[in-house]
Amino acid sequence: MKALVATGYMRLDQIAIAEVPTPAPGPGQVLIKVEAAALNPLDLALITGAVKDMYPADHPLVVGMDAAGTVAGVGEGVSGYAQGDPVLAFTGQAGAVAEYTVASPGPLLARRPEGLDSLHAAGIPESGLTAVCLLRAVRLAAGESVLVVGATGGIGLYAVQLAHALGSRVIATATADDEEYLRGLGAGGTVDYKTAEVVEETLRLVPGGVDVVVDLVNSGERLTDTARAARPGGRLVSPLFGPGDLGRGVSPVYIGSFQAEPGDLADLAARVADGRLRVEIGARFGFENAVQAVVDFAGKHIRGKVVITTS
Ligand SMILES: NC(=O)c1ccc[n+]([C@@H]2O[C@H](COP(=O)([O-])OP(=O)(O)OC[C@H]3O[C@@H](n4cnc5c(N)ncnc54)[C@H](OP(=O)(O)O)[C@@H]3O)[C@@H](O)[C@H]2O)c1
């Protein structure tokens, strides 16, 4: 089969579409005929080796971890899925930008409901599940205020919508071009991260500070600065890592890798299918332009997800 492959750690523009063996579904796995795949920052870091100490890549690496398509076969012992079922999945290093991939029934594989096409389904797994995981970990509640830093990206757009759906007052970072879009998703206020000082502007909008900061951009000591946007005794949650003490009694919650619970992916898919949740496809590429998709994802401002259609 054809797949987008890195044969070793390399520059993003050195990856290529190549022939690799079609995976066979092992016991407890389903084979998916991929129709669309989405990119995430971890894909870029796996290609270049930027995170090789924490996440070593198995080479040849098939790029991508978010896939949507239909079940093409099932391994021994699989029940609940059959050939032809429309699905979406987080594939891990099985790879998603390929004609076929494999995934295991469980929290990281779900059926695509009627009304959810592969293009949009591919944009859900990693970003959507991470957003769910972050808001759950920080126990965001109705009536609380929340600042989402990095709101225009993959996780951020889901975090804004899910926080709004919970009944929270959402402040989102966005440049002027994206401000109206973010308000349409439920942001009550926006802060331009290119022209304004995010913490000071947030404190102007919410005097005393927000209950919760969701920071999808900063890590390390820089989180101490973002934490100033939280009220004393507030919470900060990040998918990256930072200090244990953020000052002023602000509690940090760091999520090293997202943990999906059973039903999370199906719930996200259902929300998208019935219109409660929007998947923003910021850029769409055909399989033949998959290398360019990776290069653009790394270098350009793209609102939401970059999706590659593979068939
Ligand atoms: N721990 C986990 O399980 C886990 C899971 C998934 C992702 N992650 C990590 O979470 C982070 C976010 O992931 P993602 O998929 O949402 O990334 P993404 O799609 O690249 O989105 C990042 C967004 O942040 C914006 N941004 C950049 N600098 C900013 C700033 N100073 N202030 C406000 N916004 C800014 C970007 O806009 P521009 O285009 O203008 O730069 C972009 O819209 C990444 O570091 C990723 O590796 C962790």
mmCIF file of C-alpha atoms and ligand atoms in Angstrom:
data_model
loop_
_atom_site.group_PDB
_atom_site.id
_atom_site.type_symbol
_atom_site.label_atom_id
_atom_site.label_comp_id
_atom_site.label_asym_id
_atom_site.label_seq_id
_atom_site.Cartn_x
_atom_site.Cartn_y
_atom_site.Cartn_z
ATOM 1 C CA MET A 1 0.000 0.000 0.000
ATOM 2 C CA LYS A 2 0.992 3.642 -0.286
ATOM 3 C CA ALA A 3 1.795 5.556 2.906
ATOM 4 C CA LEU A 4 3.462 8.790 3.974
ATOM 5 C CA VAL A 5 6.728 7.533 5.399
ATOM 6 C CA ALA A 6 9.789 8.719 7.305
ATOM 7 C CA THR A 7 12.572 6.156 6.940
ATOM 8 C CA GLY A 8 14.574 7.708 9.797
ATOM 9 C CA TYR A 9 14.644 10.977 11.744
ATOM 10 C CA MET A 10 14.635 13.670 9.077
ATOM 11 C CA ARG A 11 13.492 17.132 8.026
ATOM 12 C CA LEU A 12 9.783 17.449 7.378
ATOM 13 C CA ASP A 13 10.298 18.013 3.641
ATOM 14 C CA GLN A 14 12.311 14.785 3.370
ATOM 15 C CA ILE A 15 9.382 12.467 4.090
ATOM 16 C CA ALA A 16 7.786 10.831 1.071
ATOM 17 C CA ILE A 17 4.932 8.703 -0.136
ATOM 18 C CA ALA A 18 6.288 5.169 -0.451
ATOM 19 C CA GLU A 19 5.172 1.556 -0.772
ATOM 20 C CA VAL A 20 5.039 -0.311 2.560
ATOM 21 C CA PRO A 21 3.453 -3.640 3.458
ATOM 22 C CA THR A 22 -0.286 -3.437 4.100
ATOM 23 C CA PRO A 23 -0.788 -4.133 7.817
ATOM 24 C CA ALA A 24 -2.640 -7.293 8.760
ATOM 25 C CA PRO A 25 -5.076 -6.990 11.653
ATOM 26 C CA GLY A 26 -3.654 -8.934 14.583
ATOM 27 C CA PRO A 27 -5.765 -10.548 17.291
ATOM 28 C CA GLY A 28 -8.096 -7.896 18.705
ATOM 29 C CA GLN A 29 -7.453 -5.419 15.882
ATOM 30 C CA VAL A 30 -9.474 -4.079 12.983
ATOM 31 C CA LEU A 31 -8.039 -3.163 9.597
ATOM 32 C CA ILE A 32 -9.255 0.237 8.407
ATOM 33 C CA LYS A 33 -9.379 1.396 4.795
ATOM 34 C CA VAL A 34 -8.371 4.995 5.424
ATOM 35 C CA GLU A 35 -10.332 7.717 3.662
ATOM 36 C CA ALA A 36 -8.970 10.715 5.583
ATOM 37 C CA ALA A 37 -6.243 11.369 8.137
ATOM 38 C CA ALA A 38 -5.438 14.422 10.253
ATOM 39 C CA LEU A 39 -2.138 15.810 11.518
ATOM 40 C CA ASN A 40 -1.098 16.720 15.064
ATOM 41 C CA PRO A 41 2.040 18.400 16.463
ATOM 42 C CA LEU A 42 3.330 15.052 17.770
ATOM 43 C CA ASP A 43 3.502 13.769 14.178
ATOM 44 C CA LEU A 44 6.008 16.504 13.345
ATOM 45 C CA ALA A 45 8.106 15.763 16.433
ATOM 46 C CA LEU A 46 8.151 12.037 15.624
ATOM 47 C CA ILE A 47 9.419 12.761 12.105
ATOM 48 C CA THR A 48 12.255 15.038 13.203
ATOM 49 C CA GLY A 49 13.111 13.126 16.359
ATOM 50 C CA ALA A 50 12.463 16.178 18.541
ATOM 51 C CA VAL A 51 10.878 13.934 21.186
ATOM 52 C CA LYS A 52 12.858 10.759 20.545
ATOM 53 C CA ASP A 53 13.871 10.360 24.185
ATOM 54 C CA MET A 54 10.250 10.271 25.307
ATOM 55 C CA TYR A 55 8.589 8.916 22.145
ATOM 56 C CA PRO A 56 11.073 6.972 19.994
ATOM 57 C CA ALA A 57 9.780 6.346 16.470
ATOM 58 C CA ASP A 58 9.670 2.883 14.901
ATOM 59 C CA HIS A 59 11.122 3.231 11.396
ATOM 60 C CA PRO A 60 9.892 3.227 8.761
ATOM 61 C CA LEU A 61 7.398 5.531 10.476
ATOM 62 C CA VAL A 62 3.991 5.907 8.835
ATOM 63 C CA VAL A 63 3.025 9.515 9.613
ATOM 64 C CA GLY A 64 -0.230 10.437 11.355
ATOM 65 C CA MET A 65 -2.345 9.026 14.158
ATOM 66 C CA ASP A 66 -5.890 10.197 13.382
ATOM 67 C CA ALA A 67 -7.776 8.180 10.783
ATOM 68 C CA ALA A 68 -11.299 7.790 9.458
ATOM 69 C CA GLY A 69 -12.619 5.322 6.927
ATOM 70 C CA THR A 70 -14.286 1.927 6.884
ATOM 71 C CA VAL A 71 -13.444 -1.429 8.424
ATOM 72 C CA ALA A 72 -11.743 -3.621 5.813
ATOM 73 C CA GLY A 73 -11.166 -6.680 7.987
ATOM 74 C CA VAL A 74 -11.144 -7.863 11.576
ATOM 75 C CA GLY A 75 -8.570 -9.871 13.523
ATOM 76 C CA GLU A 76 -9.203 -12.860 15.742
ATOM 77 C CA GLY A 77 -11.451 -12.256 18.721
ATOM 78 C CA VAL A 78 -12.910 -8.935 17.512
ATOM 79 C CA SER A 79 -16.602 -8.477 18.148
ATOM 80 C CA GLY A 80 -18.784 -5.452 17.531
ATOM 81 C CA TYR A 81 -17.105 -4.439 14.279
ATOM 82 C CA ALA A 82 -17.527 -5.915 10.798
ATOM 83 C CA GLN A 83 -16.260 -5.230 7.321
ATOM 84 C CA GLY A 84 -17.768 -2.051 5.893
ATOM 85 C CA ASP A 85 -18.454 -0.335 9.217
ATOM 86 C CA PRO A 86 -17.672 3.403 9.056
ATOM 87 C CA VAL A 87 -15.171 4.261 11.810
ATOM 88 C CA LEU A 88 -12.748 6.825 13.209
ATOM 89 C CA ALA A 89 -9.693 6.002 15.294
ATOM 90 C CA PHE A 90 -6.583 7.131 17.058
ATOM 91 C CA THR A 91 -4.027 4.731 15.602
ATOM 92 C CA GLY A 92 -0.859 5.635 17.510
ATOM 93 C CA GLN A 93 2.257 4.653 15.593
ATOM 94 C CA ALA A 94 0.334 2.242 13.363
ATOM 95 C CA GLY A 95 0.144 5.389 11.185
ATOM 96 C CA ALA A 96 -2.807 7.118 9.569
ATOM 97 C CA VAL A 97 -1.643 8.788 6.346
ATOM 98 C CA ALA A 98 -1.837 5.542 4.435
ATOM 99 C CA GLU A 99 -4.233 3.474 2.410
ATOM 100 C CA TYR A 100 -4.773 1.138 5.381
ATOM 101 C CA THR A 101 -4.111 1.190 9.102
ATOM 102 C CA VAL A 102 -5.010 -0.885 12.145
ATOM 103 C CA ALA A 103 -6.685 0.061 15.422
ATOM 104 C CA SER A 104 -8.006 -1.765 18.456
ATOM 105 C CA PRO A 105 -11.630 -1.721 19.615
ATOM 106 C CA GLY A 106 -11.814 0.274 22.846
ATOM 107 C CA PRO A 107 -11.793 3.961 23.744
ATOM 108 C CA LEU A 108 -9.660 4.902 20.712
ATOM 109 C CA LEU A 109 -11.946 3.425 18.040
ATOM 110 C CA ALA A 110 -15.567 4.384 17.384
ATOM 111 C CA ARG A 111 -18.230 3.931 14.794
ATOM 112 C CA ARG A 112 -18.971 6.958 12.616
ATOM 113 C CA PRO A 113 -22.618 7.863 13.034
ATOM 114 C CA GLU A 114 -24.827 8.780 10.111
ATOM 115 C CA GLY A 115 -24.027 12.317 9.038
ATOM 116 C CA LEU A 116 -20.332 12.235 10.006
ATOM 117 C CA ASP A 117 -18.158 11.971 6.910
ATOM 118 C CA SER A 118 -14.549 10.780 6.986
ATOM 119 C CA LEU A 119 -13.139 14.231 6.271
ATOM 120 C CA HIS A 120 -14.568 15.674 9.482
ATOM 121 C CA ALA A 121 -14.243 12.473 11.526
ATOM 122 C CA ALA A 122 -10.490 12.413 10.929
ATOM 123 C CA GLY A 123 -10.211 15.775 12.656
ATOM 124 C CA ILE A 124 -11.646 14.465 15.897
ATOM 125 C CA PRO A 125 -9.584 11.803 17.713
ATOM 126 C CA GLU A 126 -6.379 13.253 19.188
ATOM 127 C CA SER A 127 -7.486 16.878 19.485
ATOM 128 C CA GLY A 128 -11.018 16.122 20.629
ATOM 129 C CA LEU A 129 -9.999 13.488 23.155
ATOM 130 C CA THR A 130 -7.239 15.694 24.557
ATOM 131 C CA ALA A 131 -9.705 18.564 25.008
ATOM 132 C CA VAL A 132 -12.125 16.251 26.831
ATOM 133 C CA CYS A 133 -9.313 14.913 28.987
ATOM 134 C CA LEU A 134 -8.012 18.389 29.916
ATOM 135 C CA LEU A 135 -11.429 19.770 30.901
ATOM 136 C CA ARG A 136 -12.204 16.617 32.871
ATOM 137 C CA ALA A 137 -8.843 16.708 34.661
ATOM 138 C CA VAL A 138 -9.357 20.309 35.739
ATOM 139 C CA ARG A 139 -13.013 19.629 36.645
ATOM 140 C CA LEU A 140 -14.293 22.661 34.744
ATOM 141 C CA ALA A 141 -17.824 23.395 35.950
ATOM 142 C CA ALA A 142 -20.831 25.371 34.767
ATOM 143 C CA GLY A 143 -20.601 29.023 35.688
ATOM 144 C CA GLU A 144 -16.815 29.071 35.875
ATOM 145 C CA SER A 145 -14.687 31.322 33.687
ATOM 146 C CA VAL A 146 -11.918 29.823 31.579
ATOM 147 C CA LEU A 147 -9.102 31.246 29.458
ATOM 148 C CA VAL A 148 -8.057 29.011 26.543
ATOM 149 C CA VAL A 149 -4.547 29.858 25.305
ATOM 150 C CA GLY A 150 -4.042 28.347 21.849
ATOM 151 C CA ALA A 151 -7.769 28.390 21.149
ATOM 152 C CA THR A 152 -7.395 28.526 17.353
ATOM 153 C CA GLY A 153 -5.578 25.171 17.114
ATOM 154 C CA GLY A 154 -6.657 21.556 16.997
ATOM 155 C CA ILE A 155 -7.298 21.067 20.713
ATOM 156 C CA GLY A 156 -8.255 24.673 21.357
ATOM 157 C CA LEU A 157 -11.308 24.803 19.099
ATOM 158 C CA TYR A 158 -12.715 21.726 20.831
ATOM 159 C CA ALA A 159 -11.840 23.083 24.289
ATOM 160 C CA VAL A 160 -13.692 26.333 23.552
ATOM 161 C CA GLN A 161 -16.809 24.535 22.342
ATOM 162 C CA LEU A 162 -16.859 21.913 25.099
ATOM 163 C CA ALA A 163 -16.271 24.522 27.814
ATOM 164 C CA HIS A 164 -19.074 26.658 26.398
ATOM 165 C CA ALA A 165 -21.363 23.611 26.271
ATOM 166 C CA LEU A 166 -20.582 22.975 29.949
ATOM 167 C CA GLY A 167 -21.879 26.451 30.740
ATOM 168 C CA SER A 168 -18.537 28.170 31.294
ATOM 169 C CA ARG A 169 -17.663 31.712 30.291
ATOM 170 C CA VAL A 170 -14.873 31.303 27.734
ATOM 171 C CA ILE A 171 -12.090 33.759 26.911
ATOM 172 C CA ALA A 172 -10.146 32.574 23.847
ATOM 173 C CA THR A 173 -6.878 33.691 22.278
ATOM 174 C CA ALA A 174 -7.400 34.655 18.630
ATOM 175 C CA THR A 175 -6.058 37.126 16.120
ATOM 176 C CA ALA A 176 -8.462 39.567 14.501
ATOM 177 C CA ASP A 177 -8.982 37.160 11.566
ATOM 178 C CA ASP A 178 -10.287 34.394 13.832
ATOM 179 C CA GLU A 179 -12.126 36.470 16.446
ATOM 180 C CA GLU A 180 -15.580 36.268 14.878
ATOM 181 C CA TYR A 181 -15.194 32.534 14.283
ATOM 182 C CA LEU A 182 -14.282 31.940 17.948
ATOM 183 C CA ARG A 183 -17.246 33.984 19.121
ATOM 184 C CA GLY A 184 -19.446 31.840 16.891
ATOM 185 C CA LEU A 185 -18.203 28.766 18.738
ATOM 186 C CA GLY A 186 -19.155 30.234 22.096
ATOM 187 C CA ALA A 187 -16.218 32.390 23.199
ATOM 188 C CA GLY A 188 -17.583 35.304 25.224
ATOM 189 C CA GLY A 189 -14.370 37.266 24.762
ATOM 190 C CA THR A 190 -11.184 37.040 22.727
ATOM 191 C CA VAL A 191 -7.617 38.215 23.313
ATOM 192 C CA ASP A 192 -5.291 38.845 20.364
ATOM 193 C CA TYR A 193 -2.078 36.972 21.184
ATOM 194 C CA LYS A 194 -0.163 38.744 18.418
ATOM 195 C CA THR A 195 -0.902 42.320 19.462
ATOM 196 C CA ALA A 196 -1.912 42.235 23.134
ATOM 197 C CA GLU A 197 -0.484 40.932 26.379
ATOM 198 C CA VAL A 198 -2.703 37.875 26.984
ATOM 199 C CA VAL A 199 -2.591 37.879 30.789
ATOM 200 C CA GLU A 200 -3.177 41.616 31.203
ATOM 201 C CA GLU A 201 -5.977 41.641 28.640
ATOM 202 C CA THR A 202 -7.656 38.659 30.319
ATOM 203 C CA LEU A 203 -7.480 40.378 33.701
ATOM 204 C CA ARG A 204 -9.099 43.411 32.109
ATOM 205 C CA LEU A 205 -11.950 41.219 30.807
ATOM 206 C CA VAL A 206 -12.264 39.182 34.017
ATOM 207 C CA PRO A 207 -11.070 41.344 36.927
ATOM 208 C CA GLY A 208 -9.595 39.149 39.648
ATOM 209 C CA GLY A 209 -8.760 36.391 37.174
ATOM 210 C CA VAL A 210 -10.440 33.379 35.592
ATOM 211 C CA ASP A 211 -11.256 30.210 37.505
ATOM 212 C CA VAL A 212 -9.361 28.027 35.054
ATOM 213 C CA VAL A 213 -6.568 28.535 32.513
ATOM 214 C CA VAL A 214 -6.248 25.936 29.745
ATOM 215 C CA ASP A 215 -2.813 26.596 28.231
ATOM 216 C CA LEU A 216 -2.108 24.661 25.028
ATOM 217 C CA VAL A 217 0.948 26.677 24.025
ATOM 218 C CA ASN A 218 3.336 27.328 26.886
ATOM 219 C CA SER A 219 5.422 24.935 28.915
ATOM 220 C CA GLY A 220 7.946 25.107 31.742
ATOM 221 C CA GLU A 221 8.393 28.374 33.610
ATOM 222 C CA ARG A 222 6.288 30.242 31.022
ATOM 223 C CA LEU A 223 3.242 28.626 32.591
ATOM 224 C CA THR A 224 3.947 30.585 35.780
ATOM 225 C CA ASP A 225 3.320 33.706 33.740
ATOM 226 C CA THR A 226 0.078 32.429 32.175
ATOM 227 C CA ALA A 227 -1.087 31.331 35.621
ATOM 228 C CA ARG A 228 -1.288 35.023 36.581
ATOM 229 C CA ALA A 229 -4.509 35.107 34.529
ATOM 230 C CA ALA A 230 -6.094 32.723 37.064
ATOM 231 C CA ARG A 231 -7.696 33.963 40.259
ATOM 232 C CA PRO A 232 -5.909 33.146 43.529
ATOM 233 C CA GLY A 233 -6.678 29.484 44.247
ATOM 234 C CA GLY A 234 -7.675 28.874 40.615
ATOM 235 C CA ARG A 235 -6.504 26.016 38.363
ATOM 236 C CA LEU A 236 -4.294 25.682 35.307
ATOM 237 C CA VAL A 237 -4.258 22.674 33.013
ATOM 238 C CA SER A 238 -1.754 21.942 30.251
ATOM 239 C CA PRO A 239 -0.973 19.057 27.875
ATOM 240 C CA LEU A 240 2.688 19.986 28.322
ATOM 241 C CA PHE A 241 4.783 20.204 31.483
ATOM 242 C CA GLY A 242 5.442 22.983 33.957
ATOM 243 C CA PRO A 243 6.345 23.815 37.520
ATOM 244 C CA GLY A 244 4.648 22.204 40.517
ATOM 245 C CA ASP A 245 4.221 25.596 42.161
ATOM 246 C CA LEU A 246 2.541 28.306 40.100
ATOM 247 C CA GLY A 247 2.179 30.748 42.995
ATOM 248 C CA ARG A 248 -0.914 32.352 44.566
ATOM 249 C CA GLY A 249 -2.397 28.927 45.306
ATOM 250 C CA VAL A 250 -3.056 28.195 41.600
ATOM 251 C CA SER A 251 -3.141 24.383 41.180
ATOM 252 C CA PRO A 252 -1.394 22.906 38.146
ATOM 253 C CA VAL A 253 -2.676 19.830 36.297
ATOM 254 C CA TYR A 254 -0.321 18.423 33.646
ATOM 255 C CA ILE A 255 -1.490 15.761 31.197
ATOM 256 C CA GLY A 256 1.518 13.906 29.801
ATOM 257 C CA SER A 257 -0.600 11.843 27.422
ATOM 258 C CA PHE A 258 -4.360 11.933 27.039
ATOM 259 C CA GLN A 259 -6.391 9.133 28.596
ATOM 260 C CA ALA A 260 -9.672 8.498 26.800
ATOM 261 C CA GLU A 261 -12.476 6.885 28.720
ATOM 262 C CA PRO A 262 -14.868 4.405 27.089
ATOM 263 C CA GLY A 263 -17.488 6.323 25.122
ATOM 264 C CA ASP A 264 -15.523 9.589 24.825
ATOM 265 C CA LEU A 265 -14.738 9.193 21.122
ATOM 266 C CA ALA A 266 -18.261 7.998 20.301
ATOM 267 C CA ASP A 267 -19.668 10.966 22.231
ATOM 268 C CA LEU A 268 -17.514 13.441 20.295
ATOM 269 C CA ALA A 269 -18.534 11.787 17.015
ATOM 270 C CA ALA A 270 -22.224 11.987 17.987
ATOM 271 C CA ARG A 271 -21.915 15.666 18.890
ATOM 272 C CA VAL A 272 -20.321 16.445 15.520
ATOM 273 C CA ALA A 273 -22.884 14.383 13.635
ATOM 274 C CA ASP A 274 -25.843 16.186 15.201
ATOM 275 C CA GLY A 275 -24.295 19.634 14.981
ATOM 276 C CA ARG A 276 -23.492 20.309 18.645
ATOM 277 C CA LEU A 277 -19.754 20.333 17.918
ATOM 278 C CA ARG A 278 -17.961 21.744 14.926
ATOM 279 C CA VAL A 279 -14.829 20.311 13.316
ATOM 280 C CA GLU A 280 -12.884 23.075 11.624
ATOM 281 C CA ILE A 281 -10.920 21.825 8.621
ATOM 282 C CA GLY A 282 -8.441 24.656 8.153
ATOM 283 C CA ALA A 283 -6.661 22.994 5.234
ATOM 284 C CA ARG A 284 -7.395 19.950 3.103
ATOM 285 C CA PHE A 285 -4.873 18.118 0.926
ATOM 286 C CA GLY A 286 -5.047 15.160 -1.458
ATOM 287 C CA PHE A 287 -2.789 12.167 -0.762
ATOM 288 C CA GLU A 288 -0.372 13.251 -3.506
ATOM 289 C CA ASN A 289 0.225 16.520 -1.614
ATOM 290 C CA ALA A 290 0.669 14.941 1.814
ATOM 291 C CA VAL A 291 4.267 16.147 2.230
ATOM 292 C CA GLN A 292 3.111 19.710 1.605
ATOM 293 C CA ALA A 293 0.365 19.223 4.200
ATOM 294 C CA VAL A 294 2.997 18.395 6.820
ATOM 295 C CA VAL A 295 5.214 21.319 5.807
ATOM 296 C CA ASP A 296 2.294 23.761 5.860
ATOM 297 C CA PHE A 297 1.023 22.459 9.211
ATOM 298 C CA ALA A 298 4.433 23.192 10.697
ATOM 299 C CA GLY A 299 4.904 26.589 9.130
ATOM 300 C CA LYS A 300 1.590 28.331 8.550
ATOM 301 C CA HIS A 301 -1.247 29.566 10.723
ATOM 302 C CA ILE A 302 -4.028 27.116 9.980
ATOM 303 C CA ARG A 303 -7.216 27.378 12.015
ATOM 304 C CA GLY A 304 -8.254 23.952 13.278
ATOM 305 C CA LYS A 305 -7.207 20.737 11.577
ATOM 306 C CA VAL A 306 -5.111 19.810 8.563
ATOM 307 C CA VAL A 307 -6.703 16.810 6.869
ATOM 308 C CA ILE A 308 -5.305 14.620 4.091
ATOM 309 C CA THR A 309 -7.771 12.616 2.041
ATOM 310 C CA THR A 310 -6.230 9.290 1.136
ATOM 311 C CA SER A 311 -8.866 7.786 -1.140
HETATM 312 N N1 LIG B 1 -0.309 15.596 26.305
HETATM 313 C C1 LIG B 1 -1.073 15.178 25.323
HETATM 314 O O1 LIG B 1 -1.726 14.126 25.391
HETATM 315 C C2 LIG B 1 -1.158 15.998 24.071
HETATM 316 C C3 LIG B 1 -2.066 15.610 23.079
HETATM 317 C C4 LIG B 1 -2.184 16.418 21.950
HETATM 318 C C5 LIG B 1 -1.387 17.560 21.817
HETATM 319 N N2 LIG B 1 -0.499 17.867 22.784
HETATM 320 C C6 LIG B 1 0.305 19.120 22.674
HETATM 321 O O2 LIG B 1 -0.598 20.218 22.878
HETATM 322 C C7 LIG B 1 -0.144 21.353 22.146
HETATM 323 C C8 LIG B 1 -1.313 21.920 21.324
HETATM 324 O O3 LIG B 1 -1.716 20.944 20.385
HETATM 325 P P1 LIG B 1 -2.686 21.341 19.162
HETATM 326 O O4 LIG B 1 -2.963 20.072 18.438
HETATM 327 O O5 LIG B 1 -3.831 22.149 19.631
HETATM 328 O O6 LIG B 1 -1.688 22.277 18.295
HETATM 329 P P2 LIG B 1 -2.014 23.203 17.049
HETATM 330 O O7 LIG B 1 -3.154 22.641 16.261
HETATM 331 O O8 LIG B 1 -0.713 23.455 16.386
HETATM 332 O O9 LIG B 1 -2.553 24.565 17.697
HETATM 333 C C9 LIG B 1 -1.778 25.463 18.413
HETATM 334 C C10 LIG B 1 -2.470 26.816 18.312
HETATM 335 O O10 LIG B 1 -1.876 27.744 19.228
HETATM 336 C C11 LIG B 1 -1.731 28.986 18.557
HETATM 337 N N3 LIG B 1 -0.676 29.761 19.211
HETATM 338 C C12 LIG B 1 0.665 29.737 18.973
HETATM 339 N N4 LIG B 1 1.306 30.592 19.791
HETATM 340 C C13 LIG B 1 0.355 31.173 20.555
HETATM 341 C C14 LIG B 1 0.390 32.132 21.595
HETATM 342 N N5 LIG B 1 1.537 32.659 22.012
HETATM 343 N N6 LIG B 1 -0.765 32.497 22.169
HETATM 344 C C15 LIG B 1 -1.941 31.953 21.774
HETATM 345 N N7 LIG B 1 -2.048 31.027 20.787
HETATM 346 C C16 LIG B 1 -0.908 30.650 20.189
HETATM 347 C C17 LIG B 1 -1.398 28.596 17.140
HETATM 348 O O11 LIG B 1 -1.596 29.685 16.289
HETATM 349 P P3 LIG B 1 -0.480 30.126 15.198
HETATM 350 O O12 LIG B 1 -0.808 29.272 14.017
HETATM 351 O O13 LIG B 1 -0.768 31.572 14.999
HETATM 352 O O14 LIG B 1 0.888 29.852 15.753
HETATM 353 C C18 LIG B 1 -2.373 27.447 16.916
HETATM 354 O O15 LIG B 1 -3.632 27.934 16.530
HETATM 355 C C19 LIG B 1 1.039 20.862 21.305
HETATM 356 O O16 LIG B 1 2.233 21.231 21.956
HETATM 357 C C20 LIG B 1 0.886 19.353 21.297
HETATM 358 O O17 LIG B 1 2.120 18.697 21.123
HETATM 359 C C21 LIG B 1 -0.360 17.125 23.913
#
